Coordinates of C-alpha atoms and ligand atoms in Angstrom, one line a residue:
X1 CA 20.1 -9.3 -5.6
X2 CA 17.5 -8.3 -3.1
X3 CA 14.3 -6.3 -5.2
X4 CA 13.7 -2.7 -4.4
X5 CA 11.6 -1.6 -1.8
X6 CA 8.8 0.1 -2.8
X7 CA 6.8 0.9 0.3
X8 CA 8.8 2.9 2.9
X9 CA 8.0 6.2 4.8
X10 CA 10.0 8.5 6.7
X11 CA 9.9 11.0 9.0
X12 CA 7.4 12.9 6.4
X13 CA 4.6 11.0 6.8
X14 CA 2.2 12.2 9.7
X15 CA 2.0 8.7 11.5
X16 CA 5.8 7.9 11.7
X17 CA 5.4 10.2 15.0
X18 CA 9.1 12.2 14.4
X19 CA 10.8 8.5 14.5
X20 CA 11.2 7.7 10.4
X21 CA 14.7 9.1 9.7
X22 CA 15.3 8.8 6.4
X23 CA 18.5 9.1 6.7
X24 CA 18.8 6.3 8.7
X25 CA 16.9 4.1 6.4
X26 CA 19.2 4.6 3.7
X27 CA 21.5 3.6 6.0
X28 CA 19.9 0.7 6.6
X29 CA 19.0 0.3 3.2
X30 CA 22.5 0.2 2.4
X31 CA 23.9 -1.9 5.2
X32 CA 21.1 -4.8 3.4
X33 CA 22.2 -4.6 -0.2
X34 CA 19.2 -3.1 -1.5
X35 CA 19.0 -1.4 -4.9
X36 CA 16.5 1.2 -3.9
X37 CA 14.2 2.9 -1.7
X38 CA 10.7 4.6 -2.6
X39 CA 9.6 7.0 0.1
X40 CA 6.3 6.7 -0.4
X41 CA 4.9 8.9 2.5
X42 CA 0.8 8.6 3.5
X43 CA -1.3 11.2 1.4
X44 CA -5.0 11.2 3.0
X45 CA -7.6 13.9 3.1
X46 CA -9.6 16.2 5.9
X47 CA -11.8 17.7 3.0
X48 CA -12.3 17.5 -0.1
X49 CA -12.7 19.3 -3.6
X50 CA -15.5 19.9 -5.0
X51 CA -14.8 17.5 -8.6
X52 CA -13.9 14.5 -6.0
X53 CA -16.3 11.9 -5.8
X54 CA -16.4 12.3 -1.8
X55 CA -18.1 15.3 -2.3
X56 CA -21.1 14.1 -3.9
X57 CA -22.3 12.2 -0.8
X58 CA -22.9 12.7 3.1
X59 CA -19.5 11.2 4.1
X60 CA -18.1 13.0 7.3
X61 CA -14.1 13.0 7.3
X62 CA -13.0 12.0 11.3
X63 CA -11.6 8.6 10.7
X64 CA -8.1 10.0 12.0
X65 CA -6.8 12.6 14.1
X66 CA -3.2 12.1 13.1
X67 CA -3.6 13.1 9.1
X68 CA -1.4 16.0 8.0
X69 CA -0.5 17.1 4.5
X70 CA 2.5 16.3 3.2
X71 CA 5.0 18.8 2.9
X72 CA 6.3 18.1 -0.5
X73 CA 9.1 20.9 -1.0
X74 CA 10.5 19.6 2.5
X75 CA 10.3 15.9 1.3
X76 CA 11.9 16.8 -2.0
X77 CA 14.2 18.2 -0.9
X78 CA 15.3 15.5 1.7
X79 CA 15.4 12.9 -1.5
X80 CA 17.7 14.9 -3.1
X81 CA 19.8 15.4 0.2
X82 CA 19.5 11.9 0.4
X83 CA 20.2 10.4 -3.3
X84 CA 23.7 12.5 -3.5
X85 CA 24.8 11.0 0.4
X86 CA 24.1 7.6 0.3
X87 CA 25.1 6.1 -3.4
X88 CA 24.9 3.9 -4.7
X89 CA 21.7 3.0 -3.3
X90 CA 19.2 4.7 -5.4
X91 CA 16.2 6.8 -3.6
X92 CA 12.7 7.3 -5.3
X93 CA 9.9 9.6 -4.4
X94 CA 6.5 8.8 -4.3
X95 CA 3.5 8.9 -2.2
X96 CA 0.9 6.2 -0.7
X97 CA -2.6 7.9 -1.9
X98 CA -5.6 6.9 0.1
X99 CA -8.7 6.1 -0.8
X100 CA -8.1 6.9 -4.8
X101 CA -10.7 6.9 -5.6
X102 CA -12.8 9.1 -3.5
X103 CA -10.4 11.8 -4.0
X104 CA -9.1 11.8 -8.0
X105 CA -9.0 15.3 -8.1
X106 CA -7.0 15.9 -4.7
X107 CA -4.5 13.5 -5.7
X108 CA -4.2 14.8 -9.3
X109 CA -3.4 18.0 -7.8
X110 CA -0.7 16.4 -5.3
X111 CA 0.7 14.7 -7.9
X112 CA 1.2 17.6 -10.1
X113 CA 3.7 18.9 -7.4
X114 CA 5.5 16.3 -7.6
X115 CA 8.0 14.4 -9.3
X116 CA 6.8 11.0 -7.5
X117 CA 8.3 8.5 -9.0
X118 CA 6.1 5.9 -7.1
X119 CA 2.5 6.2 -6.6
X120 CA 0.8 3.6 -4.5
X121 CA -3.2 3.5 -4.1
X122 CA -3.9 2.2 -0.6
X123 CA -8.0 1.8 1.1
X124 CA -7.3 2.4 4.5
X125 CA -10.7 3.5 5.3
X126 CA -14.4 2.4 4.0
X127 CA -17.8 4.4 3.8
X128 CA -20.2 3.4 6.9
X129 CA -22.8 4.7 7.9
X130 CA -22.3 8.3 6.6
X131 CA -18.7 8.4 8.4
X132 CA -15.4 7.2 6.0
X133 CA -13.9 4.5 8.7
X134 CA -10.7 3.1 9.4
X135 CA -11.0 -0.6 8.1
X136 CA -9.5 -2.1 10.8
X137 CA -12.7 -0.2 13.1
X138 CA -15.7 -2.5 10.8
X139 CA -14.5 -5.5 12.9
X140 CA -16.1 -3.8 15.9
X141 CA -18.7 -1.7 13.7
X142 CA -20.3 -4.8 11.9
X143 CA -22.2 -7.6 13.5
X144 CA -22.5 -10.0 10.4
X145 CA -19.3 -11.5 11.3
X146 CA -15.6 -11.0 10.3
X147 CA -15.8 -12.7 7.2
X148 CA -18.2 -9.6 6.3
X149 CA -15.6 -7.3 6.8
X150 CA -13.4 -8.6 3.9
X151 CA -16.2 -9.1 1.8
X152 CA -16.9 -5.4 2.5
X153 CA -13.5 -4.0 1.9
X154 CA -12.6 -6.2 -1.4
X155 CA -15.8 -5.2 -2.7
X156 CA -14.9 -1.4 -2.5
X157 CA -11.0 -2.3 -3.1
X158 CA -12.9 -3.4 -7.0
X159 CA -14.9 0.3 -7.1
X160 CA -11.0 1.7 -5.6
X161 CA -9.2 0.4 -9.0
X162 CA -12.0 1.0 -11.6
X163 CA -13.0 4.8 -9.9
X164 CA -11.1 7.9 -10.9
X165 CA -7.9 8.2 -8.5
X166 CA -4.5 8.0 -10.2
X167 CA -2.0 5.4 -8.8
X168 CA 0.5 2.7 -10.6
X169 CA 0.6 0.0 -7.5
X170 CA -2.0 -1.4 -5.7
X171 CA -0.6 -1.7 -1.9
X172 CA -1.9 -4.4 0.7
X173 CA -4.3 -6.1 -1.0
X174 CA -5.9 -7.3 2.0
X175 CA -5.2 -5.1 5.0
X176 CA -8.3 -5.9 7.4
X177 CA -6.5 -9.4 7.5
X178 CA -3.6 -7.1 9.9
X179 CA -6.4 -7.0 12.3
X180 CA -8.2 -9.9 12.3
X181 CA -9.8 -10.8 15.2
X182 CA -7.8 -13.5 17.6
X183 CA -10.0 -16.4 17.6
X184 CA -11.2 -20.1 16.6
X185 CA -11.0 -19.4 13.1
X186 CA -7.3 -18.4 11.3
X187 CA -8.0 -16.4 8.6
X188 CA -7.8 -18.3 5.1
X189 CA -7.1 -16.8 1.7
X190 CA -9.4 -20.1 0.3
X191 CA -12.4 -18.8 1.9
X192 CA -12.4 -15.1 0.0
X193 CA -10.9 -16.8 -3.4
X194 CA -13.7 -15.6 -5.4
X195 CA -13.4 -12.3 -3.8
X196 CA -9.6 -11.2 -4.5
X197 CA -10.0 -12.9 -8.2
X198 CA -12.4 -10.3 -8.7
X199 CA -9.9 -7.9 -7.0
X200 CA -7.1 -9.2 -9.1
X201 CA -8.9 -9.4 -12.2
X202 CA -9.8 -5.6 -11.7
X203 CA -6.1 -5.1 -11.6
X204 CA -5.0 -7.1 -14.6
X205 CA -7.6 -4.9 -16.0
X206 CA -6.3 -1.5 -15.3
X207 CA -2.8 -2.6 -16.4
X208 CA -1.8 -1.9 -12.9
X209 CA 0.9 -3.7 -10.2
X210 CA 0.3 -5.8 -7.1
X211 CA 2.4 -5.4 -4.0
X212 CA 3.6 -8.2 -2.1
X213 CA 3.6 -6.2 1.4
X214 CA 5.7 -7.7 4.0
X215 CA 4.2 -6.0 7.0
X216 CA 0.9 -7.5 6.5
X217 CA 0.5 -11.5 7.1
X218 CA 2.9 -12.9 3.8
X219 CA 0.6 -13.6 0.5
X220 CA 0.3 -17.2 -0.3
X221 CA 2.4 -18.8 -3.5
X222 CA -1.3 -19.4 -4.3
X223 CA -2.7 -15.8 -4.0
X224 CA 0.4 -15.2 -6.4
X225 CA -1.0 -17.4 -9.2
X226 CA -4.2 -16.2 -8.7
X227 CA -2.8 -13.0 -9.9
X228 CA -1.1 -14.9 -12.7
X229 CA -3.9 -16.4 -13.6
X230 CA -6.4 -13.0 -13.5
X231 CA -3.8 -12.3 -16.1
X232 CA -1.6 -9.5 -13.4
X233 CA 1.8 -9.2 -15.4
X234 CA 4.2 -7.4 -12.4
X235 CA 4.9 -7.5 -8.3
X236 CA 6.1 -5.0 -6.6
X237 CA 7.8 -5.4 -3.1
X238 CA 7.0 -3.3 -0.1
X239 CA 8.0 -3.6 3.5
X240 CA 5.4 -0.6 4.6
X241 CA 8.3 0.3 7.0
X242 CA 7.4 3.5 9.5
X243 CA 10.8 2.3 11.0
X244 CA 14.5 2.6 9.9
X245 CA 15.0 -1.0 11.3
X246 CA 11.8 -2.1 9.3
X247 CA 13.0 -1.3 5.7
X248 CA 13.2 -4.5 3.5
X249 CA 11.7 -6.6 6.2
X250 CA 11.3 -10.7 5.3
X251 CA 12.2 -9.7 1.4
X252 CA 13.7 -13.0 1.5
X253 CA 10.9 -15.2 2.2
X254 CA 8.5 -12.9 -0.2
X255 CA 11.3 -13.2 -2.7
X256 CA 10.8 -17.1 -2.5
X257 CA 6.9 -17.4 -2.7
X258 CA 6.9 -14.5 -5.9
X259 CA 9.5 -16.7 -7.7
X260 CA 7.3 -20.1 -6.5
X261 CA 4.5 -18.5 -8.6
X262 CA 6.5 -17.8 -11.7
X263 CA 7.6 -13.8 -11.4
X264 CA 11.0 -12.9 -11.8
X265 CA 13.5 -9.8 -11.4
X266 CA 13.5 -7.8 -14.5
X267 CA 16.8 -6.4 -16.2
X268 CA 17.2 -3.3 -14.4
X269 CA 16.8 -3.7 -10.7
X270 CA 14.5 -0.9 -10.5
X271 CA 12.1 -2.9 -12.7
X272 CA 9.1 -4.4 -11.2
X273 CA 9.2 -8.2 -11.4
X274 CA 7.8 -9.8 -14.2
X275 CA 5.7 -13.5 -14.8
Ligands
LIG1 ZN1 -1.1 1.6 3.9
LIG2 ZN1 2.3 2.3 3.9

């Protein structure tokens, strides 16, 4: 059986653009054979409170015209709409908090509105120059080279998991690597070893989950055991689909490189899988 797909959004998260049904990815959902669904829709912030950690420096907030806040009693209530029309697929609520860590006490407040029964912690943006930046934006921002760009963001993806912010799944470990530059040099996973071990031991710290994320370039079966190895205990799968067509995307090539390095589905198919 195919694993559940943890990382989905719908037509409730503000960059989807009206085109997310979530309708039709249940549909779709179904149509595949997959267990579940978690509509985990994009939580990020225009301001902040004043027992976040954002609001002890000079960060500006403009990294993104399209943020919106969620509209939690409408999402909800789709869910529920959705859990009792398509069975037996199984629909979970959750939400994709950015930046955790900058904003523990916004998302603690989300969260209490809830249920969610996913909550991903995502960096999407960096601080820079007194300005919070999208991440894919320091390629053009930096002039130390692109190899400084993933040093930059790994380094505050380690001050993401130990800082305040509540969430149970780290998502797309790497995510500059979406946008890196088109060029003599591919980008390699051996070059930054030492970098996502520190990530990854982080991780295995905080007793958290990693995401194998099937939008973003496929982790290696290595990158896996690195996790193994940093002592990281579960995997999550997430196609990061803003498309009905998109849900559960190349699950069966990450299903073979997570079982390559030694994970395995656990009892119940909503379980995370396990080393
Ligand atoms: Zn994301
Ligand atoms: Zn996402």
């Amino acid at each position: 059986m195919l694993p559940v797909d943890n990382h989905v959004h719908s037509q409730w998260s503000f960059d989807t653009d009206g085109q997310g049904s979530m309708a039709a990815t249940c549909e779709r959902a179904l149509e595949l054979g997959l267990p579940a669904v978690a509509f985990t829709e994009h939580v990020e912030w225009t301001d902040w409170l004043a027992d976040d950690a954002i609001a002890a420096g000079p960060l500006t907030l403009d990294w993104w015209e399209k943020i919106r806040p969620l509209d939690v009693t409408g999402y909800l209530a789709d869910i529920e709409q959705c859990r009792e029309r398509y069975k037996p697929l199984r629909v979970l609520s959750g939400v994709e908090a950015g930046e955790p860590h900058l904003f523990g006490a916004s998302i603690a407040g989300l969260l209490s509105t809830g249920p969610f029964d996913r909550v991903l912690g995502s960096l999407h943006a960096l601080p820079h120059k007194d300005h919070l930046v999208g991440a894919e934006q320091l390629f053009y921002l930096l002039d130390d080279g692109e190899d400084e760009v993933m040093r930059r963001y790994f380094a505050e993806l380690v001050r993401m998991i130990e800082g305040p912010g509540q969430f149970e799944v780290l998502a797309h470990l790497d995510y500059p690597r979406r946008y890196w530059p088109s060029g003599p040099a591919a980008y390699d996973e051996a070059v930054f070893e030492e970098e996502y071990r520190a990530v990854l031991r982080a991780l295995a710290t905080s007793g958290r989950v990693l995401e194998m994320n099937t939008k973003s370039p496929l982790a290696s079966v290595s990158l896996l055991r690195w996790w193994r190895e940093e002592g990281g205990r579960a995997v999550s799968f997430g196609s990061d689909a803003h498309r009905p067509w998109l849900v559960g995307g190349r699950f069966d090539l990450a299903v073979d490189i997570v079982e390559a390095a030694g994970f395995r589905a656990g009892e119940d198919p909503l379980d995370f899988w396990l080393r």
